[in-house]
Amino acid sequence: GAVVSQHPSRVICKSGTSVKIECRSLDFQATTMFWYRQFPKKSLMLMATSNEGSKATYEQGVEKDKFLINHASLTLSTLTVTSAHPEDSSFYICSASRTGASSSGNTIYFGEGSWLTVV
Amino acid sequence: KQEVTQIPAALSVPEGENLVLNCSFTDSAIYNLQWFRQDPGKGLTSLLLIQSSQREQTSGRLNASLDKSSGRSTLYIAASQPGDSATYLCAVNYGGSQGNLIFGKGTKLSVKP
């Protein structure tokens, strides 16, 4: 079946540094990918919609200059957390939509998620 | 404001029991609703997707129902097993791109052997 791979699964970085998270659709092309984050005991929240070949669309309250999204190919989107701070520590997860994958319409596949800890 | 609520937040049952997880949403004009499973430290696995025109979907021991008028969905798990232990998330899509989902906080299920 379709797989979305996310890397790294866990990362620890120092405050002030940047960290990049990759999201790959392994066996299908995804013109649109999505980035979510989940703080402890909170719901998953959409951060941004990543569109291949164009600028990402950010949700209200998400700083686009801090969370850089690049979707340079149909199988890869990257999220870069710039100048990370401890409050950015969270679970980040991506998803990709596969068109017509089932009789009930598009199917969304999620990556494994990335645990970011900023110290 | 569109919100998704899941009750209970946590549930512990003995192996073999049938159980129901609940999801409610404030805006009934949904496009579809999805149930996911999240294992600790892992990504999400899609379990069932119900389109707004459907009333239920079944996959193995899982059955999800949808009542748009009352803003509710239930996930029924038959003959629970320890391997079913995970957090179950309900997510609603109000239209537009498929990935724009609003998630509940989840129900953490523990099935005791």
Tab-separated table of C-alpha atoms in Angstrom:
chain	number	residue	atom	x	y	z
A	1	GLY	CA	0.000	0.000	0.000
A	2	ALA	CA	0.902	3.651	-0.206
A	3	VAL	CA	3.445	4.825	2.289
A	4	VAL	CA	4.447	8.223	3.486
A	5	SER	CA	7.827	8.335	5.096
A	6	GLN	CA	8.924	11.004	7.514
A	7	HIS	CA	12.467	11.617	8.691
A	8	PRO	CA	13.891	11.997	11.261
A	9	SER	CA	11.580	10.280	13.715
A	10	ARG	CA	13.262	11.954	16.655
A	11	VAL	CA	15.564	14.941	16.801
A	12	ILE	CA	17.091	16.980	19.574
A	13	CYS	CA	18.535	20.356	18.741
A	14	LYS	CA	19.949	23.301	20.594
A	15	SER	CA	17.968	26.459	21.035
A	16	GLY	CA	18.642	28.882	18.199
A	17	THR	CA	19.508	26.267	15.610
A	18	SER	CA	17.418	25.076	12.688
A	19	VAL	CA	16.133	21.591	12.007
A	20	LYS	CA	14.690	20.102	8.843
A	21	ILE	CA	12.025	17.408	8.680
A	22	GLU	CA	11.369	15.519	5.471
A	23	CYS	CA	8.122	14.006	4.262
A	24	ARG	CA	8.178	11.652	1.280
A	25	SER	CA	5.427	9.849	-0.536
A	26	LEU	CA	7.114	6.599	-1.489
A	27	ASP	CA	4.905	5.119	-4.177
A	28	PHE	CA	2.622	7.880	-5.357
A	29	GLN	CA	2.822	11.511	-6.376
A	30	ALA	CA	1.370	14.032	-3.997
A	31	THR	CA	0.786	17.527	-5.317
A	32	THR	CA	-0.369	18.517	-1.864
A	33	MET	CA	1.053	17.595	1.486
A	34	PHE	CA	0.077	18.816	4.907
A	35	TRP	CA	1.974	19.544	8.078
A	36	TYR	CA	0.475	19.169	11.543
A	37	ARG	CA	1.824	19.512	15.015
A	38	GLN	CA	0.593	18.140	18.289
A	39	PHE	CA	1.477	19.527	21.674
A	40	PRO	CA	1.096	17.244	24.699
A	41	LYS	CA	-2.528	16.481	25.530
A	42	LYS	CA	-3.704	18.665	22.685
A	43	SER	CA	-5.314	17.941	19.348
A	44	LEU	CA	-3.377	17.626	16.158
A	45	MET	CA	-3.456	21.021	14.494
A	46	LEU	CA	-2.880	21.820	10.853
A	47	MET	CA	0.075	24.139	10.417
A	48	ALA	CA	0.278	24.551	6.682
A	49	THR	CA	-0.617	23.134	3.319
A	50	SER	CA	2.338	22.419	1.089
A	51	ASN	CA	1.791	22.724	-2.646
A	52	GLU	CA	4.284	21.395	-5.163
A	53	GLY	CA	5.883	24.186	-7.099
A	54	SER	CA	4.253	27.016	-5.202
A	55	LYS	CA	4.249	28.710	-1.820
A	56	ALA	CA	2.765	26.959	1.145
A	57	THR	CA	-0.447	28.143	2.720
A	58	TYR	CA	-0.121	28.722	6.450
A	59	GLU	CA	-2.831	28.519	9.061
A	60	GLN	CA	-3.560	31.501	11.231
A	61	GLY	CA	-1.057	31.874	14.005
A	62	VAL	CA	1.692	29.893	12.303
A	63	GLU	CA	4.762	31.980	11.475
A	64	LYS	CA	5.748	31.352	7.879
A	65	ASP	CA	9.230	32.798	8.390
A	66	LYS	CA	9.843	30.422	11.248
A	67	PHE	CA	8.393	27.272	9.737
A	68	LEU	CA	9.773	27.121	6.225
A	69	ILE	CA	8.082	24.679	3.905
A	70	ASN	CA	9.504	23.553	0.605
A	71	HIS	CA	7.691	21.234	-1.784
A	72	ALA	CA	10.146	20.989	-4.653
A	73	SER	CA	8.986	17.693	-6.089
A	74	LEU	CA	5.852	15.597	-6.249
A	75	THR	CA	7.200	13.207	-3.659
A	76	LEU	CA	8.986	15.416	-1.151
A	77	SER	CA	8.010	18.207	1.191
A	78	THR	CA	10.282	19.582	3.879
A	79	LEU	CA	9.544	21.549	7.024
A	80	THR	CA	12.391	23.585	8.484
A	81	VAL	CA	12.017	24.961	11.972
A	82	THR	CA	14.312	27.966	12.053
A	83	SER	CA	15.839	29.430	15.191
A	84	ALA	CA	14.143	26.763	17.237
A	85	HIS	CA	13.131	27.462	20.825
A	86	PRO	CA	12.068	25.082	23.586
A	87	GLU	CA	8.417	26.009	23.008
A	88	ASP	CA	8.737	24.574	19.499
A	89	SER	CA	9.253	21.149	21.030
A	90	SER	CA	6.372	19.114	19.694
A	91	PHE	CA	5.261	16.205	17.549
A	92	TYR	CA	5.247	17.164	13.878
A	93	ILE	CA	3.479	14.954	11.374
A	94	CYS	CA	2.871	15.198	7.665
A	95	SER	CA	0.225	13.735	5.420
A	96	ALA	CA	-0.311	13.335	1.715
A	97	SER	CA	-3.476	12.841	-0.230
A	98	ARG	CA	-3.656	10.151	-2.879
A	99	THR	CA	-6.336	10.879	-5.434
A	100	GLY	CA	-8.847	8.145	-6.204
A	101	ALA	CA	-7.146	5.589	-4.000
A	102	SER	CA	-10.421	4.077	-2.879
A	103	SER	CA	-14.058	3.916	-3.860
A	104	SER	CA	-14.832	6.354	-1.091
A	105	GLY	CA	-12.631	9.044	-2.592
A	106	ASN	CA	-9.217	10.398	-1.744
A	107	THR	CA	-7.249	8.642	0.915
A	108	ILE	CA	-4.914	10.414	3.261
A	109	TYR	CA	-1.705	8.760	4.327
A	110	PHE	CA	0.261	10.011	7.280
A	111	GLY	CA	3.937	9.855	7.970
A	112	GLU	CA	5.292	8.350	11.140
A	113	GLY	CA	5.762	11.733	12.748
A	114	SER	CA	8.800	13.508	14.122
A	115	TRP	CA	9.416	14.251	17.761
A	116	LEU	CA	11.327	17.509	18.096
A	117	THR	CA	12.959	18.451	21.369
A	118	VAL	CA	14.668	21.810	21.621
A	119	VAL	CA	17.056	22.147	24.549
B	1	LYS	CA	-15.987	27.672	15.573
B	2	GLN	CA	-15.640	24.153	14.247
B	3	GLU	CA	-14.657	21.777	17.015
B	4	VAL	CA	-14.358	18.041	17.390
B	5	THR	CA	-14.801	16.412	20.781
B	6	GLN	CA	-14.067	12.850	21.763
B	7	ILE	CA	-15.453	11.072	24.786
B	8	PRO	CA	-14.125	9.395	26.833
B	9	ALA	CA	-10.563	10.666	26.952
B	10	ALA	CA	-9.407	7.285	28.187
B	11	LEU	CA	-10.955	3.846	28.375
B	12	SER	CA	-9.769	0.589	29.875
B	13	VAL	CA	-11.566	-2.662	29.122
B	14	PRO	CA	-10.877	-6.369	29.533
B	15	GLU	CA	-10.051	-8.373	26.471
B	16	GLY	CA	-13.045	-9.617	24.506
B	17	GLU	CA	-15.381	-6.746	25.301
B	18	ASN	CA	-17.198	-4.801	22.655
B	19	LEU	CA	-16.750	-1.061	23.011
B	20	VAL	CA	-17.846	2.247	21.542
B	21	LEU	CA	-15.830	5.410	21.119
B	22	ASN	CA	-17.663	8.654	20.609
B	23	CYS	CA	-16.958	11.695	18.490
B	24	SER	CA	-19.039	14.841	18.216
B	25	PHE	CA	-18.609	17.850	15.967
B	26	THR	CA	-20.124	21.296	16.210
B	27	ASP	CA	-20.731	21.999	12.518
B	28	SER	CA	-22.774	19.340	10.728
B	29	ALA	CA	-21.815	20.526	7.229
B	30	ILE	CA	-18.990	18.047	6.921
B	31	TYR	CA	-17.379	16.676	3.795
B	32	ASN	CA	-16.229	13.476	5.430
B	33	LEU	CA	-15.100	12.049	8.732
B	34	GLN	CA	-12.193	9.767	9.446
B	35	TRP	CA	-11.109	7.592	12.324
B	36	PHE	CA	-7.408	7.112	12.926
B	37	ARG	CA	-5.316	5.035	15.225
B	38	GLN	CA	-2.127	6.380	16.788
B	39	ASP	CA	0.316	4.121	18.540
B	40	PRO	CA	2.805	5.675	20.966
B	41	GLY	CA	5.644	7.328	19.098
B	42	LYS	CA	4.147	6.370	15.776
B	43	GLY	CA	2.302	8.089	12.994
B	44	LEU	CA	-1.369	7.870	12.286
B	45	THR	CA	-3.056	4.943	10.611
B	46	SER	CA	-6.326	5.606	8.846
B	47	LEU	CA	-8.987	3.128	9.958
B	48	LEU	CA	-12.222	4.188	8.348
B	49	LEU	CA	-13.379	7.047	6.159
B	50	ILE	CA	-17.049	7.982	5.997
B	51	GLN	CA	-18.289	10.366	3.348
B	52	SER	CA	-21.027	12.807	4.314
B	53	SER	CA	-23.565	10.826	2.266
B	54	GLN	CA	-22.791	7.574	4.091
B	55	ARG	CA	-24.116	6.314	7.401
B	56	GLU	CA	-21.489	3.746	8.240
B	57	GLN	CA	-18.346	1.968	7.162
B	58	THR	CA	-17.059	-1.397	8.280
B	59	SER	CA	-13.626	-2.941	8.280
B	60	GLY	CA	-13.129	-6.227	10.070
B	61	ARG	CA	-14.002	-5.785	13.727
B	62	LEU	CA	-14.437	-2.047	13.312
B	63	ASN	CA	-17.631	-0.234	12.455
B	64	ALA	CA	-17.950	3.519	12.237
B	65	SER	CA	-21.276	5.288	12.063
B	66	LEU	CA	-22.119	8.834	11.120
B	67	ASP	CA	-25.145	10.913	12.080
B	68	LYS	CA	-24.620	14.326	10.562
B	69	SER	CA	-27.842	15.822	11.858
B	70	SER	CA	-26.850	15.204	15.443
B	71	GLY	CA	-23.179	15.900	14.842
B	72	ARG	CA	-22.031	12.509	16.028
B	73	SER	CA	-19.930	9.569	14.972
B	74	THR	CA	-19.154	6.375	16.816
B	75	LEU	CA	-16.429	3.815	16.377
B	76	TYR	CA	-17.488	0.353	17.443
B	77	ILE	CA	-14.801	-2.221	18.161
B	78	ALA	CA	-15.986	-5.792	18.489
B	79	ALA	CA	-14.243	-8.443	20.553
B	80	SER	CA	-11.432	-6.158	21.662
B	81	GLN	CA	-7.864	-7.443	21.799
B	82	PRO	CA	-4.749	-6.189	23.612
B	83	GLY	CA	-3.366	-5.211	20.222
B	84	ASP	CA	-6.193	-2.706	19.893
B	85	SER	CA	-4.611	-0.631	22.644
B	86	ALA	CA	-3.810	2.766	21.135
B	87	THR	CA	-5.172	6.284	20.883
B	88	TYR	CA	-8.087	6.633	18.511
B	89	LEU	CA	-8.564	9.953	16.794
B	90	CYS	CA	-11.603	11.309	15.050
B	91	ALA	CA	-11.038	13.906	12.356
B	92	VAL	CA	-13.525	15.925	10.350
B	93	ASN	CA	-13.008	17.430	6.926
B	94	TYR	CA	-15.228	20.399	6.207
B	95	GLY	CA	-14.368	20.530	2.559
B	96	GLY	CA	-11.577	21.816	0.356
B	97	SER	CA	-8.338	19.903	0.259
B	98	GLN	CA	-8.443	16.457	1.763
B	99	GLY	CA	-5.756	17.064	4.303
B	100	ASN	CA	-7.408	19.945	6.079
B	101	LEU	CA	-8.744	17.944	8.972
B	102	ILE	CA	-9.929	19.055	12.383
B	103	PHE	CA	-8.965	16.508	14.969
B	104	GLY	CA	-10.396	15.577	18.325
B	105	LYS	CA	-7.999	15.028	21.203
B	106	GLY	CA	-8.447	11.298	20.968
B	107	THR	CA	-9.508	8.444	23.186
B	108	LYS	CA	-6.732	6.395	24.732
B	109	LEU	CA	-7.823	2.778	24.763
B	110	SER	CA	-6.249	0.102	26.886
B	111	VAL	CA	-7.359	-3.492	26.444
B	112	LYS	CA	-6.231	-5.700	29.317
B	113	PRO	CA	-5.439	-9.356	28.668
